[in-house]
Each structure stands twice: as C-alpha cells, then as structure tokens.
C-alpha cells in the first residue's frame, strides 16, 4: 500500500512539472497585443481552422462536424451573425470551419465546403484542378507560374503562396479575391 502511495505521488509530481513547462501557442489576440514577441510569419502559421466531415446532426442553425481527429463538435450558426458558408453543406461533405468558442459554446464564423472546392476550374488565363491532399494540377503548359499546391488557412485559400478570400463558391462558379482584384472561374465537367 505504501509503494502504491509513493508511485501515485511520483506520477502526480511528474505530470505537474510537465504541464508547468508546456508553452501555449500564441493567438492572434496575443500576437496583436504583443507584437514584439511574435513575427508576422508566426501569425500566419497559427491556423484556427477545424477540418472534418459534415454529420447527420446538421440542421438549419447547427453544424455537426466529425473532426479528422474523430471528435464530434457542434457549431451554432445564427442568422444575426450571418455565418459565411461557401459551397453549401450536405451530410458527408468535407468542411473547413473557422469558429469561436465563447460562453455560449462553439459558433461557426466561416464554413468552406472542401468537397465543392475540389474539381476542375477554368478562366481566360487559368485552367487547373484542385485535388484531394493539397495538390493542384495545372492544365496550361505555357503558364509561367502554375499553382501546384493549395490549403485553407484561417478561412482563406492559399494557392502556392498566393492568398485569396473565397468570395463565392458554388456548384459551377468560384470567385476569389486578393489585393489585385477579383478572379472568376467556372467549373469544367
């Protein structure tokens, strides 16, 4: 019995010392308030996006998200907050959700349907395919700087190092915006 007590005491002491040494990742709020302690590159690396699959419990004002880690999260979507949903939602679709956690629980601020985003897109000067796994296939051989990779970071679409806001994502159209303008693409079947 005495050995069990000392073993438990040792485990408790080790766990307390480990948790005391743990550093938390800086948030955007801390980064803005204390700009001397974090670089702009580190702010970009902090991804607040949660990825998963739209679950059967999804309703008009609630999203059930089965995360890539296997957890089930419920996000509220209120009409007053006008949560931005790009690409619609269907049960089984892969989603990227940017949300907040407050006293009322999880609230979705931005939802991007990755299933809708995947596919072939074209415009006057671009012809590319966004495929699963972060790859982009360019179909224009003469293109000088083809996009080869993509990811969602804090609610924005990164194509190589180009950052875009998704203005609209539909079944047959994609509108992207950055500091140089708005770019329109149509889906190629």
mmCIF file of C-alpha atoms in Angstrom:
data_model
loop_
_atom_site.group_PDB
_atom_site.id
_atom_site.type_symbol
_atom_site.label_atom_id
_atom_site.label_comp_id
_atom_site.label_asym_id
_atom_site.label_seq_id
_atom_site.Cartn_x
_atom_site.Cartn_y
_atom_site.Cartn_z
ATOM 1 C CA UNK A 1 0.000 0.000 0.000
ATOM 2 C CA UNK A 2 2.863 2.325 0.865
ATOM 3 C CA UNK A 3 4.515 1.635 -2.533
ATOM 4 C CA UNK A 4 1.265 2.482 -4.348
ATOM 5 C CA UNK A 5 1.059 5.800 -2.482
ATOM 6 C CA UNK A 6 4.634 6.755 -3.411
ATOM 7 C CA UNK A 7 4.114 5.663 -7.015
ATOM 8 C CA UNK A 8 0.993 7.828 -7.335
ATOM 9 C CA UNK A 9 2.812 10.743 -5.705
ATOM 10 C CA UNK A 10 5.690 10.417 -8.194
ATOM 11 C CA UNK A 11 3.300 10.272 -11.159
ATOM 12 C CA UNK A 12 1.499 13.375 -9.885
ATOM 13 C CA UNK A 13 4.777 15.268 -9.416
ATOM 14 C CA UNK A 14 5.984 14.388 -12.921
ATOM 15 C CA UNK A 15 2.682 15.357 -14.540
ATOM 16 C CA UNK A 16 2.637 18.704 -12.699
ATOM 17 C CA UNK A 17 6.189 19.516 -13.751
ATOM 18 C CA UNK A 18 5.474 18.615 -17.381
ATOM 19 C CA UNK A 19 2.301 20.706 -17.512
ATOM 20 C CA UNK A 20 4.130 23.619 -15.914
ATOM 21 C CA UNK A 21 6.698 23.609 -18.749
ATOM 22 C CA UNK A 22 4.139 23.469 -21.545
ATOM 23 C CA UNK A 23 4.012 26.573 -23.717
ATOM 24 C CA UNK A 24 0.797 27.606 -25.325
ATOM 25 C CA UNK A 25 0.666 28.691 -28.929
ATOM 26 C CA UNK A 26 0.156 32.420 -29.349
ATOM 27 C CA UNK A 27 -3.248 33.504 -30.546
ATOM 28 C CA UNK A 28 -3.997 36.329 -32.933
ATOM 29 C CA UNK A 29 -5.158 38.422 -29.975
ATOM 30 C CA UNK A 30 -1.848 37.938 -28.148
ATOM 31 C CA UNK A 31 0.090 38.458 -31.347
ATOM 32 C CA UNK A 32 -1.600 41.787 -31.971
ATOM 33 C CA UNK A 33 -1.306 42.974 -28.392
ATOM 34 C CA UNK A 34 2.335 41.946 -28.007
ATOM 35 C CA UNK A 35 3.786 42.424 -31.481
ATOM 36 C CA UNK A 36 7.399 42.345 -30.222
ATOM 37 C CA UNK A 37 7.191 38.713 -29.152
ATOM 38 C CA UNK A 38 5.845 37.159 -32.359
ATOM 39 C CA UNK A 39 6.692 37.600 -36.033
ATOM 40 C CA UNK A 40 4.273 38.016 -38.934
ATOM 41 C CA UNK A 41 5.274 34.576 -40.245
ATOM 42 C CA UNK A 42 4.310 33.008 -36.922
ATOM 43 C CA UNK A 43 0.904 34.706 -37.031
ATOM 44 C CA UNK A 44 0.287 33.196 -40.471
ATOM 45 C CA UNK A 45 1.278 29.752 -39.174
ATOM 46 C CA UNK A 46 -1.429 29.825 -36.481
ATOM 47 C CA UNK A 47 -4.303 28.049 -38.209
ATOM 48 C CA UNK A 48 -7.641 28.332 -36.438
ATOM 49 C CA UNK A 49 -9.385 26.076 -38.958
ATOM 50 C CA UNK A 50 -11.050 22.830 -37.851
ATOM 51 C CA UNK A 51 -11.408 20.133 -40.538
ATOM 52 C CA UNK A 52 -13.870 17.283 -40.701
ATOM 53 C CA UNK A 53 -16.971 15.780 -42.245
ATOM 54 C CA UNK A 54 -20.485 17.208 -42.032
ATOM 55 C CA UNK A 55 -22.507 14.897 -39.782
ATOM 56 C CA UNK A 56 -26.138 13.795 -39.843
ATOM 57 C CA UNK A 57 -26.955 16.057 -36.874
ATOM 58 C CA UNK A 58 -26.524 19.145 -39.047
ATOM 59 C CA UNK A 59 -29.634 21.336 -39.175
ATOM 60 C CA UNK A 60 -30.555 24.875 -40.180
ATOM 61 C CA UNK A 61 -28.679 26.580 -37.324
ATOM 62 C CA UNK A 62 -26.369 23.782 -36.163
ATOM 63 C CA UNK A 63 -23.429 22.025 -37.784
ATOM 64 C CA UNK A 64 -22.332 18.616 -36.573
ATOM 65 C CA UNK A 65 -18.670 18.204 -37.505
ATOM 66 C CA UNK A 66 -16.877 14.883 -37.138
ATOM 67 C CA UNK A 67 -13.302 16.146 -36.985
ATOM 68 C CA UNK A 68 -10.298 14.487 -38.599
ATOM 69 C CA UNK A 69 -9.272 13.516 -35.060
ATOM 70 C CA UNK A 70 -12.556 11.623 -34.540
ATOM 71 C CA UNK A 71 -14.221 14.129 -32.188
ATOM 72 C CA UNK A 72 -17.790 15.299 -32.759
ATOM 73 C CA UNK A 73 -18.286 19.047 -32.422
ATOM 74 C CA UNK A 74 -21.496 21.050 -32.683
ATOM 75 C CA UNK A 75 -21.272 24.594 -34.040
ATOM 76 C CA UNK A 76 -24.126 27.088 -33.824
ATOM 77 C CA UNK A 77 -24.934 29.298 -36.794
ATOM 78 C CA UNK A 78 -27.183 32.240 -36.043
ATOM 79 C CA UNK A 79 -28.924 34.340 -38.659
ATOM 80 C CA UNK A 80 -27.904 37.523 -36.806
ATOM 81 C CA UNK A 81 -24.229 36.568 -37.017
ATOM 82 C CA UNK A 82 -24.611 35.719 -40.722
ATOM 83 C CA UNK A 83 -22.069 32.908 -40.705
ATOM 84 C CA UNK A 84 -20.410 32.749 -44.088
ATOM 85 C CA UNK A 85 -20.970 29.367 -45.796
ATOM 86 C CA UNK A 86 -19.038 28.860 -49.039
ATOM 87 C CA UNK A 87 -20.126 25.914 -51.169
ATOM 88 C CA UNK A 88 -23.200 24.813 -49.214
ATOM 89 C CA UNK A 89 -23.396 21.819 -46.866
ATOM 90 C CA UNK A 90 -24.506 18.239 -47.309
ATOM 91 C CA UNK A 91 -24.052 15.329 -44.932
ATOM 92 C CA UNK A 92 -20.773 13.597 -45.768
ATOM 93 C CA UNK A 93 -19.072 16.664 -47.298
ATOM 94 C CA UNK A 94 -15.615 17.657 -46.061
ATOM 95 C CA UNK A 95 -15.705 21.030 -44.344
ATOM 96 C CA UNK A 96 -13.232 23.572 -43.051
ATOM 97 C CA UNK A 97 -14.727 25.640 -40.211
ATOM 98 C CA UNK A 98 -13.392 28.787 -38.628
ATOM 99 C CA UNK A 99 -15.228 29.472 -35.422
ATOM 100 C CA UNK A 100 -15.124 30.936 -31.977
ATOM 101 C CA UNK A 101 -15.616 29.389 -28.580
ATOM 102 C CA UNK A 102 -17.300 31.589 -26.008
ATOM 103 C CA UNK A 103 -19.683 31.253 -23.068
ATOM 104 C CA UNK A 104 -22.462 30.116 -25.436
ATOM 105 C CA UNK A 105 -20.332 27.343 -26.960
ATOM 106 C CA UNK A 106 -18.901 26.920 -30.452
ATOM 107 C CA UNK A 107 -20.097 29.317 -33.138
ATOM 108 C CA UNK A 108 -19.189 28.973 -36.825
ATOM 109 C CA UNK A 109 -17.923 32.197 -38.374
ATOM 110 C CA UNK A 110 -16.844 30.800 -41.760
ATOM 111 C CA UNK A 111 -17.577 27.422 -43.346
ATOM 112 C CA UNK A 112 -15.842 26.258 -46.529
ATOM 113 C CA UNK A 113 -17.099 23.121 -48.256
ATOM 114 C CA UNK A 114 -13.913 21.397 -49.435
ATOM 115 C CA UNK A 115 -15.906 18.830 -51.417
ATOM 116 C CA UNK A 116 -17.359 21.649 -53.537
ATOM 117 C CA UNK A 117 -13.941 23.314 -53.870
ATOM 118 C CA UNK A 118 -12.343 20.190 -55.356
ATOM 119 C CA UNK A 119 -12.527 19.869 -59.121
ATOM 120 C CA UNK A 120 -11.503 21.451 -62.418
ATOM 121 C CA UNK A 121 -11.745 25.245 -62.737
ATOM 122 C CA UNK A 122 -11.068 27.482 -65.738
ATOM 123 C CA UNK A 123 -10.878 31.151 -66.710
ATOM 124 C CA UNK A 124 -9.389 33.057 -69.651
ATOM 125 C CA UNK A 125 -5.815 32.531 -68.443
ATOM 126 C CA UNK A 126 -6.002 29.660 -65.939
ATOM 127 C CA UNK A 127 -7.052 26.033 -66.229
ATOM 128 C CA UNK A 128 -6.397 23.996 -63.087
ATOM 129 C CA UNK A 129 -7.723 21.178 -60.943
ATOM 130 C CA UNK A 130 -7.850 21.298 -57.152
ATOM 131 C CA UNK A 131 -7.408 17.725 -55.943
ATOM 132 C CA UNK A 132 -7.536 15.998 -52.558
ATOM 133 C CA UNK A 133 -4.365 16.140 -50.497
ATOM 134 C CA UNK A 134 -3.375 19.745 -51.222
ATOM 135 C CA UNK A 135 -2.304 19.301 -54.830
ATOM 136 C CA UNK A 136 -3.207 21.488 -57.827
ATOM 137 C CA UNK A 137 -2.803 20.201 -61.381
ATOM 138 C CA UNK A 138 -2.298 22.924 -63.986
ATOM 139 C CA UNK A 139 -3.629 22.219 -67.460
ATOM 140 C CA UNK A 140 -1.985 25.192 -69.220
ATOM 141 C CA UNK A 141 1.511 24.218 -70.313
ATOM 142 C CA UNK A 142 2.609 27.755 -71.236
ATOM 143 C CA UNK A 143 1.749 29.148 -67.811
ATOM 144 C CA UNK A 144 4.771 30.846 -66.226
ATOM 145 C CA UNK A 145 3.797 30.376 -62.561
ATOM 146 C CA UNK A 146 1.349 27.450 -62.276
ATOM 147 C CA UNK A 147 -0.308 26.686 -58.971
ATOM 148 C CA UNK A 148 0.844 23.317 -57.631
ATOM 149 C CA UNK A 149 -0.478 23.297 -54.049
ATOM 150 C CA UNK A 150 -3.449 24.533 -52.035
ATOM 151 C CA UNK A 151 -4.667 24.717 -48.455
ATOM 152 C CA UNK A 152 -7.164 26.576 -46.322
ATOM 153 C CA UNK A 153 -5.556 28.785 -43.688
ATOM 154 C CA UNK A 154 -7.701 30.846 -41.314
ATOM 155 C CA UNK A 155 -10.584 30.928 -43.768
ATOM 156 C CA UNK A 156 -8.538 31.882 -46.815
ATOM 157 C CA UNK A 157 -7.442 29.807 -49.799
ATOM 158 C CA UNK A 158 -3.702 29.589 -50.376
ATOM 159 C CA UNK A 159 -2.664 28.623 -53.900
ATOM 160 C CA UNK A 160 1.120 28.231 -53.700
ATOM 161 C CA UNK A 161 1.937 31.471 -51.849
ATOM 162 C CA UNK A 162 -0.984 33.471 -53.286
ATOM 163 C CA UNK A 163 -3.640 34.188 -50.647
ATOM 164 C CA UNK A 164 -7.291 34.600 -51.666
ATOM 165 C CA UNK A 165 -10.596 35.249 -49.953
ATOM 166 C CA UNK A 166 -13.303 32.957 -51.282
ATOM 167 C CA UNK A 167 -15.981 35.461 -52.277
ATOM 168 C CA UNK A 168 -18.315 32.829 -53.704
ATOM 169 C CA UNK A 169 -18.154 29.079 -54.138
ATOM 170 C CA UNK A 170 -20.961 27.316 -55.942
ATOM 171 C CA UNK A 171 -21.566 24.156 -57.911
ATOM 172 C CA UNK A 172 -20.326 25.804 -61.127
ATOM 173 C CA UNK A 173 -18.561 29.036 -60.078
ATOM 174 C CA UNK A 174 -15.659 30.173 -57.932
ATOM 175 C CA UNK A 175 -14.858 33.813 -57.192
ATOM 176 C CA UNK A 176 -11.546 34.568 -55.483
ATOM 177 C CA UNK A 177 -10.326 37.969 -54.314
ATOM 178 C CA UNK A 178 -6.952 39.292 -53.252
ATOM 179 C CA UNK A 179 -5.297 42.716 -53.239
ATOM 180 C CA UNK A 180 -5.027 42.755 -57.048
ATOM 181 C CA UNK A 181 -8.697 42.075 -57.786
ATOM 182 C CA UNK A 182 -11.469 39.509 -58.109
ATOM 183 C CA UNK A 183 -10.918 36.402 -60.228
ATOM 184 C CA UNK A 184 -13.823 34.390 -61.643
ATOM 185 C CA UNK A 185 -13.621 30.707 -62.564
ATOM 186 C CA UNK A 186 -16.172 28.275 -63.901
ATOM 187 C CA UNK A 187 -16.243 24.556 -63.278
ATOM 188 C CA UNK A 188 -15.185 22.240 -66.079
ATOM 189 C CA UNK A 189 -17.037 18.934 -66.146
#
